[in-house]
């Protein structure tokens, strides 16, 4: 199997898992009081699963009166996409139109698949295939979920609430080969879980991200820069 086909297979696997979760969103959105067309427009324009679930979650709890809080929660959770955009900018490259188009597809999954590749060209393949694939699949399953929500019942009973998390775990697992990556993953998970009961939706994710930033900035538990440079130099010399 060629490297590009492997990237396609990885991206499409994430697309299928994440798109399936769209059924859950469609059903929950209609249950929260949104019409079918409002639910579909939300997926078309917002297109960031976590923010969409935060929006309908707050709306369900407080009704129309909670609309400002719902918008604030969704926006707060979407802040992480700014960091993704900064990371993906040099990978996407190109003219302004290309960057503007990429902005709509810069989500958790497309970023994760892209940065997991070592070759610049394969990173672009992973990003576009995952981003566009999920956009199409998510909107289709959102419509399906909105239409058959009453028939479907509780989406958790079908395991749809775990689909996206399983896809992320599949992407994360191969990268846990160094002690630093393992420590960052465990610490971030503990911090997010600890703050979830105390903070509004979105904030625990941002607080957990500080852990990764601190570890990366100070290179805690990683190889010294000099060691990395000497290793790279040695590799070039043997090549």
PDB file of C-alpha atoms in Angstrom:
ATOM      1  CA  UNK A   1       0.000   0.000   0.000  1.00  0.00           C
ATOM      2  CA  UNK A   2       1.397   3.416  -1.002  1.00  0.00           C
ATOM      3  CA  UNK A   3       1.803   6.216   1.535  1.00  0.00           C
ATOM      4  CA  UNK A   4      -0.953   8.276  -0.093  1.00  0.00           C
ATOM      5  CA  UNK A   5      -3.422   5.381  -0.023  1.00  0.00           C
ATOM      6  CA  UNK A   6      -2.603   4.873   3.641  1.00  0.00           C
ATOM      7  CA  UNK A   7      -3.432   8.521   4.342  1.00  0.00           C
ATOM      8  CA  UNK A   8      -6.707   8.179   2.433  1.00  0.00           C
ATOM      9  CA  UNK A   9      -7.602   5.091   4.449  1.00  0.00           C
ATOM     10  CA  UNK A  10      -6.803   6.829   7.725  1.00  0.00           C
ATOM     11  CA  UNK A  11      -8.740   9.953   6.745  1.00  0.00           C
ATOM     12  CA  UNK A  12     -11.805   8.046   5.548  1.00  0.00           C
ATOM     13  CA  UNK A  13     -11.846   6.015   8.757  1.00  0.00           C
ATOM     14  CA  UNK A  14     -12.033   9.242  10.748  1.00  0.00           C
ATOM     15  CA  UNK A  15     -14.680  10.589   8.360  1.00  0.00           C
ATOM     16  CA  UNK A  16     -16.950   7.589   8.904  1.00  0.00           C
ATOM     17  CA  UNK A  17     -16.586   7.624  12.683  1.00  0.00           C
ATOM     18  CA  UNK A  18     -17.145  11.361  13.046  1.00  0.00           C
ATOM     19  CA  UNK A  19     -19.967  11.558  10.514  1.00  0.00           C
ATOM     20  CA  UNK A  20     -21.882   8.885  12.398  1.00  0.00           C
ATOM     21  CA  UNK A  21     -21.868  11.204  15.403  1.00  0.00           C
ATOM     22  CA  UNK A  22     -23.768  13.784  13.327  1.00  0.00           C
ATOM     23  CA  UNK A  23     -26.909  11.684  13.734  1.00  0.00           C
ATOM     24  CA  UNK A  24     -26.669  12.303  17.458  1.00  0.00           C
ATOM     25  CA  UNK A  25     -26.355  16.053  16.951  1.00  0.00           C
ATOM     26  CA  UNK A  26     -29.334  16.197  14.580  1.00  0.00           C
ATOM     27  CA  UNK A  27     -31.524  14.309  17.029  1.00  0.00           C
ATOM     28  CA  UNK A  28     -30.436  16.378  20.039  1.00  0.00           C
ATOM     29  CA  UNK A  29     -30.815  19.676  18.186  1.00  0.00           C
ATOM     30  CA  UNK A  30     -34.420  18.944  17.212  1.00  0.00           C
ATOM     31  CA  UNK A  31     -35.128  17.747  20.754  1.00  0.00           C
ATOM     32  CA  UNK A  32     -33.789  21.064  22.075  1.00  0.00           C
ATOM     33  CA  UNK A  33     -36.415  22.985  20.080  1.00  0.00           C
ATOM     34  CA  UNK A  34     -34.695  23.733  16.764  1.00  0.00           C
ATOM     35  CA  UNK A  35     -36.452  23.037  13.477  1.00  0.00           C
ATOM     36  CA  UNK A  36     -34.949  20.635  10.952  1.00  0.00           C
ATOM     37  CA  UNK A  37     -33.806  23.468   8.689  1.00  0.00           C
ATOM     38  CA  UNK A  38     -32.300  25.396  11.625  1.00  0.00           C
ATOM     39  CA  UNK A  39     -30.390  22.284  12.651  1.00  0.00           C
ATOM     40  CA  UNK A  40     -29.038  21.798   9.126  1.00  0.00           C
ATOM     41  CA  UNK A  41     -28.025  25.447   8.755  1.00  0.00           C
ATOM     42  CA  UNK A  42     -26.174  25.219  12.056  1.00  0.00           C
ATOM     43  CA  UNK A  43     -24.102  22.302  10.742  1.00  0.00           C
ATOM     44  CA  UNK A  44     -23.495  24.001   7.404  1.00  0.00           C
ATOM     45  CA  UNK A  45     -22.306  27.307   8.826  1.00  0.00           C
ATOM     46  CA  UNK A  46     -20.864  26.517  12.244  1.00  0.00           C
ATOM     47  CA  UNK A  47     -19.435  23.082  11.399  1.00  0.00           C
ATOM     48  CA  UNK A  48     -17.556  22.382  14.592  1.00  0.00           C
ATOM     49  CA  UNK A  49     -19.067  19.524  16.520  1.00  0.00           C
ATOM     50  CA  UNK A  50     -18.055  20.528  20.031  1.00  0.00           C
ATOM     51  CA  UNK A  51     -19.415  24.056  19.667  1.00  0.00           C
ATOM     52  CA  UNK A  52     -22.641  22.764  18.148  1.00  0.00           C
ATOM     53  CA  UNK A  53     -23.227  20.349  21.023  1.00  0.00           C
ATOM     54  CA  UNK A  54     -22.431  23.107  23.531  1.00  0.00           C
ATOM     55  CA  UNK A  55     -24.950  25.371  21.825  1.00  0.00           C
ATOM     56  CA  UNK A  56     -27.836  22.878  21.866  1.00  0.00           C
ATOM     57  CA  UNK A  57     -26.889  21.682  25.356  1.00  0.00           C
ATOM     58  CA  UNK A  58     -27.212  25.128  26.902  1.00  0.00           C
ATOM     59  CA  UNK A  59     -30.314  25.838  24.823  1.00  0.00           C
ATOM     60  CA  UNK A  60     -31.941  22.640  26.077  1.00  0.00           C
ATOM     61  CA  UNK A  61     -31.185  23.521  29.688  1.00  0.00           C
ATOM     62  CA  UNK A  62     -32.394  27.123  29.563  1.00  0.00           C
ATOM     63  CA  UNK A  63     -34.653  27.498  26.544  1.00  0.00           C
ATOM     64  CA  UNK A  64     -34.746  30.677  24.450  1.00  0.00           C
ATOM     65  CA  UNK A  65     -33.727  32.754  27.469  1.00  0.00           C
ATOM     66  CA  UNK A  66     -30.395  30.935  27.473  1.00  0.00           C
ATOM     67  CA  UNK A  67     -29.620  31.815  23.833  1.00  0.00           C
ATOM     68  CA  UNK A  68     -26.884  34.378  24.707  1.00  0.00           C
ATOM     69  CA  UNK A  69     -25.204  31.834  26.996  1.00  0.00           C
ATOM     70  CA  UNK A  70     -25.498  29.173  24.318  1.00  0.00           C
ATOM     71  CA  UNK A  71     -23.793  31.420  21.777  1.00  0.00           C
ATOM     72  CA  UNK A  72     -21.070  32.347  24.275  1.00  0.00           C
ATOM     73  CA  UNK A  73     -20.389  28.698  25.143  1.00  0.00           C
ATOM     74  CA  UNK A  74     -20.188  27.705  21.479  1.00  0.00           C
ATOM     75  CA  UNK A  75     -17.848  30.600  20.687  1.00  0.00           C
ATOM     76  CA  UNK A  76     -15.622  29.813  23.651  1.00  0.00           C
ATOM     77  CA  UNK A  77     -15.270  26.174  22.663  1.00  0.00           C
ATOM     78  CA  UNK A  78     -14.511  27.255  19.096  1.00  0.00           C
ATOM     79  CA  UNK A  79     -11.512  29.298  20.230  1.00  0.00           C
ATOM     80  CA  UNK A  80      -9.354  26.192  19.868  1.00  0.00           C
ATOM     81  CA  UNK A  81      -9.841  26.397  16.104  1.00  0.00           C
ATOM     82  CA  UNK A  82      -7.746  29.574  16.133  1.00  0.00           C
ATOM     83  CA  UNK A  83      -4.808  27.549  17.423  1.00  0.00           C
ATOM     84  CA  UNK A  84      -5.487  24.911  14.777  1.00  0.00           C
ATOM     85  CA  UNK A  85      -5.459  27.609  12.095  1.00  0.00           C
ATOM     86  CA  UNK A  86      -2.068  28.864  13.244  1.00  0.00           C
ATOM     87  CA  UNK A  87      -0.692  25.334  13.130  1.00  0.00           C
ATOM     88  CA  UNK A  88      -2.181  24.551   9.718  1.00  0.00           C
ATOM     89  CA  UNK A  89      -1.315  27.840   7.983  1.00  0.00           C
ATOM     90  CA  UNK A  90       2.180  26.818   6.817  1.00  0.00           C
ATOM     91  CA  UNK A  91       0.862  23.414   5.747  1.00  0.00           C
ATOM     92  CA  UNK A  92      -1.981  24.807   3.632  1.00  0.00           C
ATOM     93  CA  UNK A  93       0.000  27.649   2.081  1.00  0.00           C
ATOM     94  CA  UNK A  94      -1.235  29.023  -1.222  1.00  0.00           C
ATOM     95  CA  UNK A  95      -3.252  32.119  -2.042  1.00  0.00           C
ATOM     96  CA  UNK A  96      -5.839  33.886   0.095  1.00  0.00           C
ATOM     97  CA  UNK A  97      -8.802  32.061  -1.488  1.00  0.00           C
ATOM     98  CA  UNK A  98      -7.265  28.685  -0.648  1.00  0.00           C
ATOM     99  CA  UNK A  99      -6.651  29.732   2.946  1.00  0.00           C
ATOM    100  CA  UNK A 100     -10.176  31.093   3.284  1.00  0.00           C
ATOM    101  CA  UNK A 101     -11.611  27.800   2.048  1.00  0.00           C
ATOM    102  CA  UNK A 102      -9.358  25.823   4.377  1.00  0.00           C
ATOM    103  CA  UNK A 103     -10.542  27.845   7.376  1.00  0.00           C
ATOM    104  CA  UNK A 104     -13.993  26.231   7.232  1.00  0.00           C
ATOM    105  CA  UNK A 105     -12.506  22.733   7.226  1.00  0.00           C
ATOM    106  CA  UNK A 106      -9.965  23.369   9.999  1.00  0.00           C
ATOM    107  CA  UNK A 107     -11.408  21.213  12.764  1.00  0.00           C
ATOM    108  CA  UNK A 108     -10.085  18.767  15.335  1.00  0.00           C
ATOM    109  CA  UNK A 109     -10.083  15.768  13.014  1.00  0.00           C
ATOM    110  CA  UNK A 110      -8.606  17.377   9.893  1.00  0.00           C
ATOM    111  CA  UNK A 111      -5.822  18.937  11.946  1.00  0.00           C
ATOM    112  CA  UNK A 112      -5.068  15.675  13.732  1.00  0.00           C
ATOM    113  CA  UNK A 113      -4.854  13.641  10.515  1.00  0.00           C
ATOM    114  CA  UNK A 114      -2.717  16.289   8.815  1.00  0.00           C
ATOM    115  CA  UNK A 115      -0.109  16.719  11.522  1.00  0.00           C
ATOM    116  CA  UNK A 116       0.197  12.964  11.985  1.00  0.00           C
ATOM    117  CA  UNK A 117       1.837  12.741   8.543  1.00  0.00           C
ATOM    118  CA  UNK A 118       5.560  13.297   8.025  1.00  0.00           C
ATOM    119  CA  UNK A 119       5.497  14.383   4.372  1.00  0.00           C
ATOM    120  CA  UNK A 120       4.225  17.926   3.532  1.00  0.00           C
ATOM    121  CA  UNK A 121       2.220  16.694   0.529  1.00  0.00           C
ATOM    122  CA  UNK A 122       0.599  13.913   2.553  1.00  0.00           C
ATOM    123  CA  UNK A 123      -0.305  16.441   5.229  1.00  0.00           C
ATOM    124  CA  UNK A 124      -2.312  18.395   2.677  1.00  0.00           C
ATOM    125  CA  UNK A 125      -3.979  15.220   1.432  1.00  0.00           C
ATOM    126  CA  UNK A 126      -4.914  14.242   4.989  1.00  0.00           C
ATOM    127  CA  UNK A 127      -6.269  17.701   5.761  1.00  0.00           C
ATOM    128  CA  UNK A 128      -8.452  18.127   2.678  1.00  0.00           C
ATOM    129  CA  UNK A 129      -9.772  14.573   2.527  1.00  0.00           C
ATOM    130  CA  UNK A 130     -10.663  14.583   6.222  1.00  0.00           C
ATOM    131  CA  UNK A 131     -12.065  18.118   6.321  1.00  0.00           C
ATOM    132  CA  UNK A 132     -14.218  17.912   3.192  1.00  0.00           C
ATOM    133  CA  UNK A 133     -15.238  14.317   3.886  1.00  0.00           C
ATOM    134  CA  UNK A 134     -16.466  15.134   7.390  1.00  0.00           C
ATOM    135  CA  UNK A 135     -18.224  18.279   6.154  1.00  0.00           C
ATOM    136  CA  UNK A 136     -20.243  16.278   3.648  1.00  0.00           C
ATOM    137  CA  UNK A 137     -20.860  13.325   5.954  1.00  0.00           C
ATOM    138  CA  UNK A 138     -21.659  15.465   9.009  1.00  0.00           C
ATOM    139  CA  UNK A 139     -24.285  17.479   7.167  1.00  0.00           C
ATOM    140  CA  UNK A 140     -25.911  14.369   5.697  1.00  0.00           C
ATOM    141  CA  UNK A 141     -26.114  12.624   9.058  1.00  0.00           C
ATOM    142  CA  UNK A 142     -27.296  15.821  10.740  1.00  0.00           C
ATOM    143  CA  UNK A 143     -30.279  15.840   8.383  1.00  0.00           C
ATOM    144  CA  UNK A 144     -30.893  12.137   9.003  1.00  0.00           C
ATOM    145  CA  UNK A 145     -30.712  12.615  12.774  1.00  0.00           C
ATOM    146  CA  UNK A 146     -33.056  15.603  12.663  1.00  0.00           C
ATOM    147  CA  UNK A 147     -35.611  13.668  10.605  1.00  0.00           C
ATOM    148  CA  UNK A 148     -35.541  10.383  12.522  1.00  0.00           C
ATOM    149  CA  UNK A 149     -34.620  11.654  15.957  1.00  0.00           C
ATOM    150  CA  UNK A 150     -37.849  10.477  17.544  1.00  0.00           C
ATOM    151  CA  UNK A 151     -37.473   7.029  15.988  1.00  0.00           C
ATOM    152  CA  UNK A 152     -33.793   6.766  16.911  1.00  0.00           C
ATOM    153  CA  UNK A 153     -34.350   7.449  20.593  1.00  0.00           C
ATOM    154  CA  UNK A 154     -31.341   8.074  22.816  1.00  0.00           C
ATOM    155  CA  UNK A 155     -28.233   8.266  20.553  1.00  0.00           C
ATOM    156  CA  UNK A 156     -26.080   6.994  23.421  1.00  0.00           C
ATOM    157  CA  UNK A 157     -27.885   3.672  23.281  1.00  0.00           C
ATOM    158  CA  UNK A 158     -26.366   3.163  19.821  1.00  0.00           C
ATOM    159  CA  UNK A 159     -22.870   4.134  20.925  1.00  0.00           C
ATOM    160  CA  UNK A 160     -22.828   7.221  18.687  1.00  0.00           C
ATOM    161  CA  UNK A 161     -21.578   9.405  21.539  1.00  0.00           C
ATOM    162  CA  UNK A 162     -18.329   7.420  21.591  1.00  0.00           C
ATOM    163  CA  UNK A 163     -17.660   7.406  17.831  1.00  0.00           C
ATOM    164  CA  UNK A 164     -15.711  10.673  17.669  1.00  0.00           C
ATOM    165  CA  UNK A 165     -13.741   9.884  20.830  1.00  0.00           C
ATOM    166  CA  UNK A 166     -12.782   6.477  19.418  1.00  0.00           C
ATOM    167  CA  UNK A 167     -11.529   8.099  16.217  1.00  0.00           C
ATOM    168  CA  UNK A 168      -9.373  10.518  18.196  1.00  0.00           C
ATOM    169  CA  UNK A 169      -7.937   7.699  20.283  1.00  0.00           C
ATOM    170  CA  UNK A 170      -7.024   5.825  17.112  1.00  0.00           C
ATOM    171  CA  UNK A 171      -5.121   8.893  15.882  1.00  0.00           C
ATOM    172  CA  UNK A 172      -3.467   9.558  19.223  1.00  0.00           C
ATOM    173  CA  UNK A 173      -2.334   6.057  20.084  1.00  0.00           C
ATOM    174  CA  UNK A 174       0.442   5.688  17.440  1.00  0.00           C
ATOM    175  CA  UNK A 175       1.965   8.980  18.591  1.00  0.00           C
ATOM    176  CA  UNK A 176       2.407   7.846  22.202  1.00  0.00           C
ATOM    177  CA  UNK A 177       5.885   6.498  21.616  1.00  0.00           C
ATOM    178  CA  UNK A 178       7.825   9.006  23.710  1.00  0.00           C
ATOM    179  CA  UNK A 179       7.595   9.661  27.417  1.00  0.00           C
ATOM    180  CA  UNK A 180       6.801  13.336  26.880  1.00  0.00           C
ATOM    181  CA  UNK A 181       3.757  12.590  24.685  1.00  0.00           C
ATOM    182  CA  UNK A 182       2.405  10.092  27.219  1.00  0.00           C
ATOM    183  CA  UNK A 183       2.808  12.547  30.092  1.00  0.00           C
ATOM    184  CA  UNK A 184       1.126  15.359  28.147  1.00  0.00           C
ATOM    185  CA  UNK A 185      -1.831  13.137  27.235  1.00  0.00           C
ATOM    186  CA  UNK A 186      -2.385  11.906  30.778  1.00  0.00           C
ATOM    187  CA  UNK A 187      -1.909  15.327  32.394  1.00  0.00           C
ATOM    188  CA  UNK A 188      -4.248  17.067  29.937  1.00  0.00           C
ATOM    189  CA  UNK A 189      -6.936  14.421  30.447  1.00  0.00           C
ATOM    190  CA  UNK A 190      -6.704  14.705  34.245  1.00  0.00           C
ATOM    191  CA  UNK A 191      -6.855  18.508  34.151  1.00  0.00           C
ATOM    192  CA  UNK A 192      -9.841  18.551  31.771  1.00  0.00           C
ATOM    193  CA  UNK A 193     -11.726  15.979  33.863  1.00  0.00           C
ATOM    194  CA  UNK A 194     -11.003  17.882  37.092  1.00  0.00           C
ATOM    195  CA  UNK A 195     -12.258  21.225  35.774  1.00  0.00           C
ATOM    196  CA  UNK A 196     -15.288  19.957  33.846  1.00  0.00           C
ATOM    197  CA  UNK A 197     -17.680  20.042  36.859  1.00  0.00           C
ATOM    198  CA  UNK A 198     -16.544  23.552  37.822  1.00  0.00           C
ATOM    199  CA  UNK A 199     -16.249  25.477  34.546  1.00  0.00           C
ATOM    200  CA  UNK A 200     -18.603  26.294  31.705  1.00  0.00           C
ATOM    201  CA  UNK A 201     -18.325  24.214  28.498  1.00  0.00           C
ATOM    202  CA  UNK A 202     -15.189  24.982  26.512  1.00  0.00           C
ATOM    203  CA  UNK A 203     -13.009  26.227  29.361  1.00  0.00           C
ATOM    204  CA  UNK A 204     -11.766  22.791  30.549  1.00  0.00           C
ATOM    205  CA  UNK A 205     -10.413  22.105  27.055  1.00  0.00           C
ATOM    206  CA  UNK A 206      -8.566  25.418  26.989  1.00  0.00           C
ATOM    207  CA  UNK A 207      -7.157  24.894  30.482  1.00  0.00           C
ATOM    208  CA  UNK A 208      -5.955  21.432  29.496  1.00  0.00           C
ATOM    209  CA  UNK A 209      -4.281  22.903  26.424  1.00  0.00           C
ATOM    210  CA  UNK A 210      -2.109  25.023  28.731  1.00  0.00           C
ATOM    211  CA  UNK A 211      -0.532  21.779  29.952  1.00  0.00           C
ATOM    212  CA  UNK A 212       0.604  20.854  26.445  1.00  0.00           C
ATOM    213  CA  UNK A 213       1.843  24.386  25.767  1.00  0.00           C
ATOM    214  CA  UNK A 214       3.864  24.469  28.999  1.00  0.00           C
ATOM    215  CA  UNK A 215       5.432  21.066  28.397  1.00  0.00           C
ATOM    216  CA  UNK A 216       6.297  21.922  24.809  1.00  0.00           C
ATOM    217  CA  UNK A 217       7.616  25.403  25.646  1.00  0.00           C
ATOM    218  CA  UNK A 218       9.966  24.194  28.365  1.00  0.00           C
ATOM    219  CA  UNK A 219      10.600  20.830  26.655  1.00  0.00           C
ATOM    220  CA  UNK A 220       9.893  18.970  29.888  1.00  0.00           C
ATOM    221  CA  UNK A 221      10.740  15.292  29.720  1.00  0.00           C
ATOM    222  CA  UNK A 222      11.876  15.690  26.103  1.00  0.00           C
ATOM    223  CA  UNK A 223      15.313  15.285  24.603  1.00  0.00           C
ATOM    224  CA  UNK A 224      17.579  18.340  24.885  1.00  0.00           C
ATOM    225  CA  UNK A 225      17.762  20.444  21.736  1.00  0.00           C
ATOM    226  CA  UNK A 226      21.490  19.776  21.391  1.00  0.00           C
ATOM    227  CA  UNK A 227      20.879  16.049  21.464  1.00  0.00           C
ATOM    228  CA  UNK A 228      18.225  16.330  18.757  1.00  0.00           C
ATOM    229  CA  UNK A 229      20.524  18.402  16.548  1.00  0.00           C
ATOM    230  CA  UNK A 230      23.419  15.983  16.952  1.00  0.00           C
ATOM    231  CA  UNK A 231      21.123  13.056  16.124  1.00  0.00           C
ATOM    232  CA  UNK A 232      19.867  14.782  12.989  1.00  0.00           C
ATOM    233  CA  UNK A 233      23.399  15.633  11.958  1.00  0.00           C
ATOM    234  CA  UNK A 234      24.444  12.039  12.422  1.00  0.00           C
ATOM    235  CA  UNK A 235      21.532  10.837  10.328  1.00  0.00           C
ATOM    236  CA  UNK A 236      22.417  13.213   7.501  1.00  0.00           C
ATOM    237  CA  UNK A 237      26.028  12.086   7.645  1.00  0.00           C
ATOM    238  CA  UNK A 238      25.145   8.405   7.303  1.00  0.00           C
ATOM    239  CA  UNK A 239      22.731   9.167   4.470  1.00  0.00           C
TER     240      UNK A 239
END
